[in-house]
């Protein structure tokens, strides 16, 4: 879509970078630099043919308010959800940088170039490098994002706001999950399938869907219509350290994202996603990705 940032609608590359940033001082200098991300990404992509490097930057509700930036009516900060062992924490952050391409090194290079002039002004809270795993599977062995819109127009229709002052913008949800693979892999495949709600080999939805399965919690319909989001999630991590899924999704409204995450963490009916026994959320943030015209206005201040 013409007025949307370049990293939102296209499908994720083989590698991605997700960075949550806190502004320590000089907010305007940091925001001005963030507005350079699109041109920085374009320059790198041009100099590295075939890299398909794309990027998007988004801001927290507090930053948007401080900048008097128009945001969707339903846009608000992420608040902690869940209870006991299934909790979705809220992360105190100001900026989200999302870069994806066909090369891991270029994602690193792009973020380093972006931050170099503002290194003293910010703290990077979470810097995660994702990568496509096997045939687009999560580390649990299940195909990830089966219901994700595939065609460009369909993705744009779901991800991008179409009218009003925020035309071309998008609401973003960031959650990093740490998997407990040793415990997960002790389960028989049929048990895993009941927890996910799909077959492991070919991702076919189960005919009898357990109410606490992952699919059962996030495949939600309102007035007969399924709530859609555009996922840019990828596995991340090392064998000896933390590993799991970096969940990132764009949507033309916060409602769809909010309903899904609250359903997962038992806020809607008391039923918690069974997958949360084997994967724990360690970050949580709603951000707003301004349109290119909104970013252009910010950069002229």
Short mmCIF file of C-alpha atoms in Angstrom, two decimals:
data_model
loop_
_atom_site.label_atom_id
_atom_site.label_comp_id
_atom_site.label_asym_id
_atom_site.label_seq_id
_atom_site.Cartn_x
_atom_site.Cartn_y
_atom_site.Cartn_z
CA UNK A 1 0.00 0.00 0.00
CA UNK A 2 1.39 3.36 -1.09
CA UNK A 3 1.21 5.22 2.23
CA UNK A 4 2.31 2.31 4.44
CA UNK A 5 5.86 1.72 5.64
CA UNK A 6 7.71 -0.75 3.45
CA UNK A 7 8.26 -3.49 6.00
CA UNK A 8 4.63 -4.10 6.97
CA UNK A 9 2.76 -5.70 4.08
CA UNK A 10 5.40 -7.87 2.31
CA UNK A 11 5.91 -11.35 3.71
CA UNK A 12 8.78 -11.79 6.14
CA UNK A 13 12.18 -12.56 4.71
CA UNK A 14 14.24 -15.52 5.84
CA UNK A 15 15.75 -13.37 8.59
CA UNK A 16 14.33 -10.62 10.78
CA UNK A 17 15.38 -8.25 13.52
CA UNK A 18 13.08 -6.92 16.22
CA UNK A 19 14.42 -4.24 18.58
CA UNK A 20 12.57 -2.63 21.49
CA UNK A 21 14.11 0.69 22.44
CA UNK A 22 13.73 3.05 25.41
CA UNK A 23 14.49 6.74 24.92
CA UNK A 24 16.73 8.14 27.68
CA UNK A 25 16.89 11.76 26.48
CA UNK A 26 16.37 14.04 23.50
CA UNK A 27 13.19 12.42 22.21
CA UNK A 28 13.02 14.63 19.12
CA UNK A 29 16.55 13.66 18.03
CA UNK A 30 15.68 9.96 18.39
CA UNK A 31 12.38 10.29 16.53
CA UNK A 32 14.04 12.28 13.77
CA UNK A 33 16.59 9.49 13.34
CA UNK A 34 13.85 6.85 13.34
CA UNK A 35 12.21 8.72 10.48
CA UNK A 36 15.40 8.01 8.48
CA UNK A 37 14.88 4.24 8.70
CA UNK A 38 13.03 3.96 5.38
CA UNK A 39 15.75 5.75 3.41
CA UNK A 40 18.47 3.81 5.24
CA UNK A 41 16.75 0.51 4.40
CA UNK A 42 16.29 1.56 0.77
CA UNK A 43 19.96 2.47 0.44
CA UNK A 44 21.09 -0.87 1.84
CA UNK A 45 18.66 -2.81 -0.34
CA UNK A 46 19.86 -0.92 -3.42
CA UNK A 47 23.52 -1.61 -2.63
CA UNK A 48 22.86 -5.29 -1.91
CA UNK A 49 20.80 -6.75 -4.79
CA UNK A 50 18.59 -9.65 -3.82
CA UNK A 51 18.62 -8.79 -0.12
CA UNK A 52 14.97 -7.64 -0.14
CA UNK A 53 15.66 -5.64 3.00
CA UNK A 54 12.59 -3.85 4.33
CA UNK A 55 11.84 -2.07 7.57
CA UNK A 56 9.19 -0.41 9.72
CA UNK A 57 9.34 1.69 12.87
CA UNK A 58 6.58 2.11 15.42
CA UNK A 59 6.04 4.09 18.59
CA UNK A 60 4.42 3.57 21.98
CA UNK A 61 1.20 5.34 23.01
CA UNK A 62 3.21 7.65 25.29
CA UNK A 63 5.55 8.73 22.50
CA UNK A 64 2.67 9.23 20.08
CA UNK A 65 0.96 11.44 22.63
CA UNK A 66 4.12 13.47 23.25
CA UNK A 67 4.44 14.06 19.51
CA UNK A 68 0.73 14.88 19.09
CA UNK A 69 0.67 12.09 16.51
CA UNK A 70 -2.76 10.99 15.32
CA UNK A 71 -3.45 7.36 16.28
CA UNK A 72 -6.44 5.02 15.95
CA UNK A 73 -9.23 5.61 18.47
CA UNK A 74 -8.74 2.19 20.09
CA UNK A 75 -4.95 2.45 20.41
CA UNK A 76 -3.72 2.06 23.99
CA UNK A 77 -0.79 0.66 25.96
CA UNK A 78 -0.34 -3.06 26.55
CA UNK A 79 -1.20 -4.10 30.12
CA UNK A 80 -0.13 -7.28 31.88
CA UNK A 81 -2.48 -10.23 31.40
CA UNK A 82 -2.99 -13.68 32.88
CA UNK A 83 -2.22 -15.23 36.21
CA UNK A 84 0.06 -17.75 37.96
CA UNK A 85 2.28 -19.50 35.40
CA UNK A 86 0.63 -17.98 32.32
CA UNK A 87 1.38 -14.26 32.41
CA UNK A 88 1.84 -11.78 29.59
CA UNK A 89 4.05 -8.99 30.97
CA UNK A 90 4.01 -5.42 29.69
CA UNK A 91 7.33 -3.97 28.50
CA UNK A 92 8.27 -0.36 29.12
CA UNK A 93 9.54 0.75 25.72
CA UNK A 94 9.19 3.67 23.32
CA UNK A 95 10.24 2.48 19.87
CA UNK A 96 10.06 -0.78 17.93
CA UNK A 97 12.35 -1.30 14.96
CA UNK A 98 11.42 -4.20 12.67
CA UNK A 99 13.77 -5.14 9.83
CA UNK A 100 13.53 -8.22 7.61
CA UNK A 101 15.49 -9.46 4.64
CA UNK A 102 17.15 -12.48 3.07
CA UNK A 103 20.38 -11.80 5.00
CA UNK A 104 21.00 -11.84 8.73
CA UNK A 105 24.12 -9.67 8.44
CA UNK A 106 22.28 -6.83 6.73
CA UNK A 107 19.65 -6.69 9.47
CA UNK A 108 22.47 -6.28 11.99
CA UNK A 109 24.18 -3.71 9.77
CA UNK A 110 20.97 -1.68 9.34
CA UNK A 111 20.21 -1.45 13.06
CA UNK A 112 23.80 -0.54 13.89
CA UNK A 113 23.74 2.23 11.28
CA UNK A 114 20.40 3.50 12.54
CA UNK A 115 21.50 3.67 16.17
CA UNK A 116 25.02 5.00 15.70
CA UNK A 117 24.07 8.72 15.79
CA UNK A 118 21.73 8.26 18.79
CA UNK A 119 23.58 5.63 20.82
CA UNK A 120 23.82 7.91 23.86
CA UNK A 121 20.15 8.80 23.69
CA UNK A 122 18.63 5.31 23.88
CA UNK A 123 18.75 1.94 25.61
CA UNK A 124 18.02 -1.21 23.61
CA UNK A 125 15.74 -3.29 25.84
CA UNK A 126 15.32 -6.34 23.63
CA UNK A 127 17.21 -7.13 20.40
CA UNK A 128 16.09 -10.40 18.86
CA UNK A 129 17.16 -11.95 15.56
CA UNK A 130 14.63 -14.31 14.02
CA UNK A 131 15.13 -16.83 11.25
CA UNK A 132 12.98 -19.09 9.12
CA UNK A 133 13.13 -22.58 10.61
CA UNK A 134 12.81 -25.70 8.43
CA UNK A 135 9.74 -25.34 6.18
CA UNK A 136 8.33 -22.27 8.01
CA UNK A 137 7.85 -24.13 11.28
CA UNK A 138 7.98 -23.02 14.86
CA UNK A 139 10.55 -24.83 17.01
CA UNK A 140 7.70 -26.94 18.36
CA UNK A 141 7.71 -28.64 14.96
CA UNK A 142 4.36 -27.18 13.86
CA UNK A 143 3.93 -24.94 10.81
CA UNK A 144 3.61 -21.35 11.99
CA UNK A 145 1.07 -18.87 10.63
CA UNK A 146 -1.09 -21.24 8.57
CA UNK A 147 -3.97 -18.73 8.48
CA UNK A 148 -1.76 -15.74 7.67
CA UNK A 149 -2.97 -13.87 4.56
CA UNK A 150 -0.69 -14.79 1.67
CA UNK A 151 -1.51 -12.41 -1.19
CA UNK A 152 -0.25 -8.83 -1.01
CA UNK A 153 -3.69 -7.22 -1.34
CA UNK A 154 -5.17 -9.48 1.33
CA UNK A 155 -2.31 -8.67 3.70
CA UNK A 156 -2.69 -4.94 3.07
CA UNK A 157 -6.43 -5.17 3.66
CA UNK A 158 -5.84 -6.68 7.12
CA UNK A 159 -2.74 -4.77 8.21
CA UNK A 160 -3.25 -1.21 6.98
CA UNK A 161 -5.71 1.45 8.12
CA UNK A 162 -7.70 2.60 5.10
CA UNK A 163 -9.27 5.92 6.02
CA UNK A 164 -8.98 8.94 8.26
CA UNK A 165 -5.90 10.71 9.61
CA UNK A 166 -4.17 7.37 10.17
CA UNK A 167 -4.56 6.06 6.62
CA UNK A 168 -1.51 3.94 5.87
CA UNK A 169 -0.73 3.31 9.55
CA UNK A 170 -0.91 0.03 11.47
CA UNK A 171 -1.20 -1.20 15.05
CA UNK A 172 1.55 -3.61 16.14
CA UNK A 173 1.77 -6.27 18.86
CA UNK A 174 5.21 -7.47 20.02
CA UNK A 175 5.57 -10.52 22.29
CA UNK A 176 8.68 -12.65 22.68
CA UNK A 177 8.00 -16.19 23.85
CA UNK A 178 10.58 -18.51 25.40
CA UNK A 179 9.86 -22.17 24.66
CA UNK A 180 10.43 -25.08 27.02
CA UNK A 181 11.36 -27.53 24.31
CA UNK A 182 12.67 -30.31 26.57
CA UNK A 183 9.28 -30.64 28.24
CA UNK A 184 7.42 -30.21 24.95
CA UNK A 185 9.37 -32.93 23.19
CA UNK A 186 8.50 -35.45 25.89
CA UNK A 187 4.87 -35.31 24.75
CA UNK A 188 3.47 -37.79 22.26
CA UNK A 189 2.58 -36.24 18.90
CA UNK A 190 -1.16 -36.69 19.40
CA UNK A 191 -0.94 -34.77 22.68
CA UNK A 192 1.02 -31.99 20.98
CA UNK A 193 -1.62 -31.82 18.25
CA UNK A 194 -4.41 -31.41 20.79
CA UNK A 195 -2.49 -28.57 22.43
CA UNK A 196 -1.91 -26.79 19.11
CA UNK A 197 -5.22 -27.71 17.46
CA UNK A 198 -3.64 -28.84 14.19
CA UNK A 199 -1.90 -31.91 12.83
CA UNK A 200 1.87 -31.73 13.07
CA UNK A 201 2.78 -33.09 9.65
CA UNK A 202 0.53 -31.00 7.42
CA UNK A 203 -1.17 -28.39 9.66
CA UNK A 204 -4.74 -29.58 9.16
CA UNK A 205 -7.15 -28.20 11.74
CA UNK A 206 -8.53 -30.86 14.09
CA UNK A 207 -12.15 -31.80 13.57
CA UNK A 208 -12.75 -31.79 17.32
CA UNK A 209 -11.06 -28.65 18.63
CA UNK A 210 -10.11 -28.62 22.33
CA UNK A 211 -11.31 -25.38 23.92
CA UNK A 212 -7.88 -24.73 25.43
CA UNK A 213 -5.89 -25.51 22.26
CA UNK A 214 -3.90 -22.70 20.70
CA UNK A 215 -6.13 -22.61 17.62
CA UNK A 216 -9.19 -22.78 19.85
CA UNK A 217 -8.01 -19.68 21.71
CA UNK A 218 -6.97 -17.50 18.73
CA UNK A 219 -9.28 -18.56 15.89
CA UNK A 220 -12.04 -16.18 16.93
CA UNK A 221 -15.12 -15.13 15.00
CA UNK A 222 -17.30 -12.12 15.60
CA UNK A 223 -20.63 -11.83 13.79
CA UNK A 224 -19.62 -14.85 11.73
CA UNK A 225 -16.38 -13.26 10.52
CA UNK A 226 -12.93 -14.36 11.63
CA UNK A 227 -10.64 -11.80 13.24
CA UNK A 228 -7.57 -11.44 11.02
CA UNK A 229 -4.04 -10.20 11.65
CA UNK A 230 -0.82 -10.17 9.60
CA UNK A 231 1.91 -12.07 11.38
CA UNK A 232 5.61 -11.34 11.00
CA UNK A 233 6.66 -13.92 13.57
CA UNK A 234 9.83 -16.00 13.38
CA UNK A 235 11.68 -18.45 15.64
CA UNK A 236 14.82 -17.15 17.33
CA UNK A 237 17.55 -18.16 19.75
CA UNK A 238 20.40 -20.56 20.38
CA UNK A 239 20.54 -24.21 21.37
CA UNK A 240 22.34 -23.50 24.65
CA UNK A 241 20.44 -20.32 25.50
CA UNK A 242 16.91 -18.98 25.22
CA UNK A 243 14.94 -19.92 22.13
CA UNK A 244 11.34 -19.66 21.05
CA UNK A 245 9.08 -17.48 18.92
CA UNK A 246 9.17 -13.73 18.42
CA UNK A 247 5.50 -12.97 17.83
CA UNK A 248 4.93 -9.79 15.85
CA UNK A 249 1.65 -8.88 14.20
CA UNK A 250 0.24 -5.88 12.35
CA UNK A 251 -3.45 -5.01 12.10
CA UNK A 252 -5.64 -2.12 10.99
CA UNK A 253 -7.17 -2.07 14.48
CA UNK A 254 -6.08 -2.99 17.99
CA UNK A 255 -9.31 -4.84 18.73
CA UNK A 256 -8.39 -7.99 16.80
CA UNK A 257 -5.00 -8.24 18.50
CA UNK A 258 -6.45 -7.49 21.92
CA UNK A 259 -9.20 -10.09 21.68
CA UNK A 260 -6.74 -12.80 20.65
CA UNK A 261 -4.12 -12.18 23.31
CA UNK A 262 -6.74 -11.84 26.06
CA UNK A 263 -8.28 -15.12 24.94
CA UNK A 264 -4.88 -16.83 25.12
CA UNK A 265 -4.26 -15.65 28.66
CA UNK A 266 -7.70 -16.50 30.03
CA UNK A 267 -9.04 -12.97 30.29
CA UNK A 268 -12.15 -13.64 28.18
CA UNK A 269 -13.62 -16.84 29.66
CA UNK A 270 -11.10 -18.20 32.15
CA UNK A 271 -9.67 -20.76 29.71
CA UNK A 272 -5.92 -20.38 29.13
CA UNK A 273 -4.06 -21.48 26.01
CA UNK A 274 -2.58 -24.90 26.81
CA UNK A 275 0.56 -23.98 24.87
CA UNK A 276 1.43 -21.53 27.65
CA UNK A 277 2.47 -24.48 29.79
CA UNK A 278 5.36 -24.92 27.35
CA UNK A 279 6.06 -21.33 26.30
CA UNK A 280 6.29 -18.14 28.37
CA UNK A 281 5.86 -14.56 27.23
CA UNK A 282 8.70 -12.28 28.35
CA UNK A 283 7.77 -9.06 26.51
CA UNK A 284 4.52 -7.35 25.59
CA UNK A 285 3.91 -4.04 23.82
CA UNK A 286 1.36 -2.36 21.58
CA UNK A 287 2.92 0.11 19.17
CA UNK A 288 1.69 2.28 16.33
CA UNK A 289 3.47 2.25 12.96
CA UNK A 290 2.73 5.65 11.41
CA UNK A 291 2.08 6.08 7.72
CA UNK A 292 4.89 7.40 5.55
CA UNK A 293 3.14 10.77 5.36
CA UNK A 294 2.93 10.94 9.16
CA UNK A 295 6.65 10.13 9.42
CA UNK A 296 7.41 12.81 6.84
CA UNK A 297 5.53 15.35 8.97
CA UNK A 298 7.48 14.29 12.08
CA UNK A 299 10.83 14.60 10.31
CA UNK A 300 10.07 18.21 9.29
CA UNK A 301 9.67 19.41 12.90
#
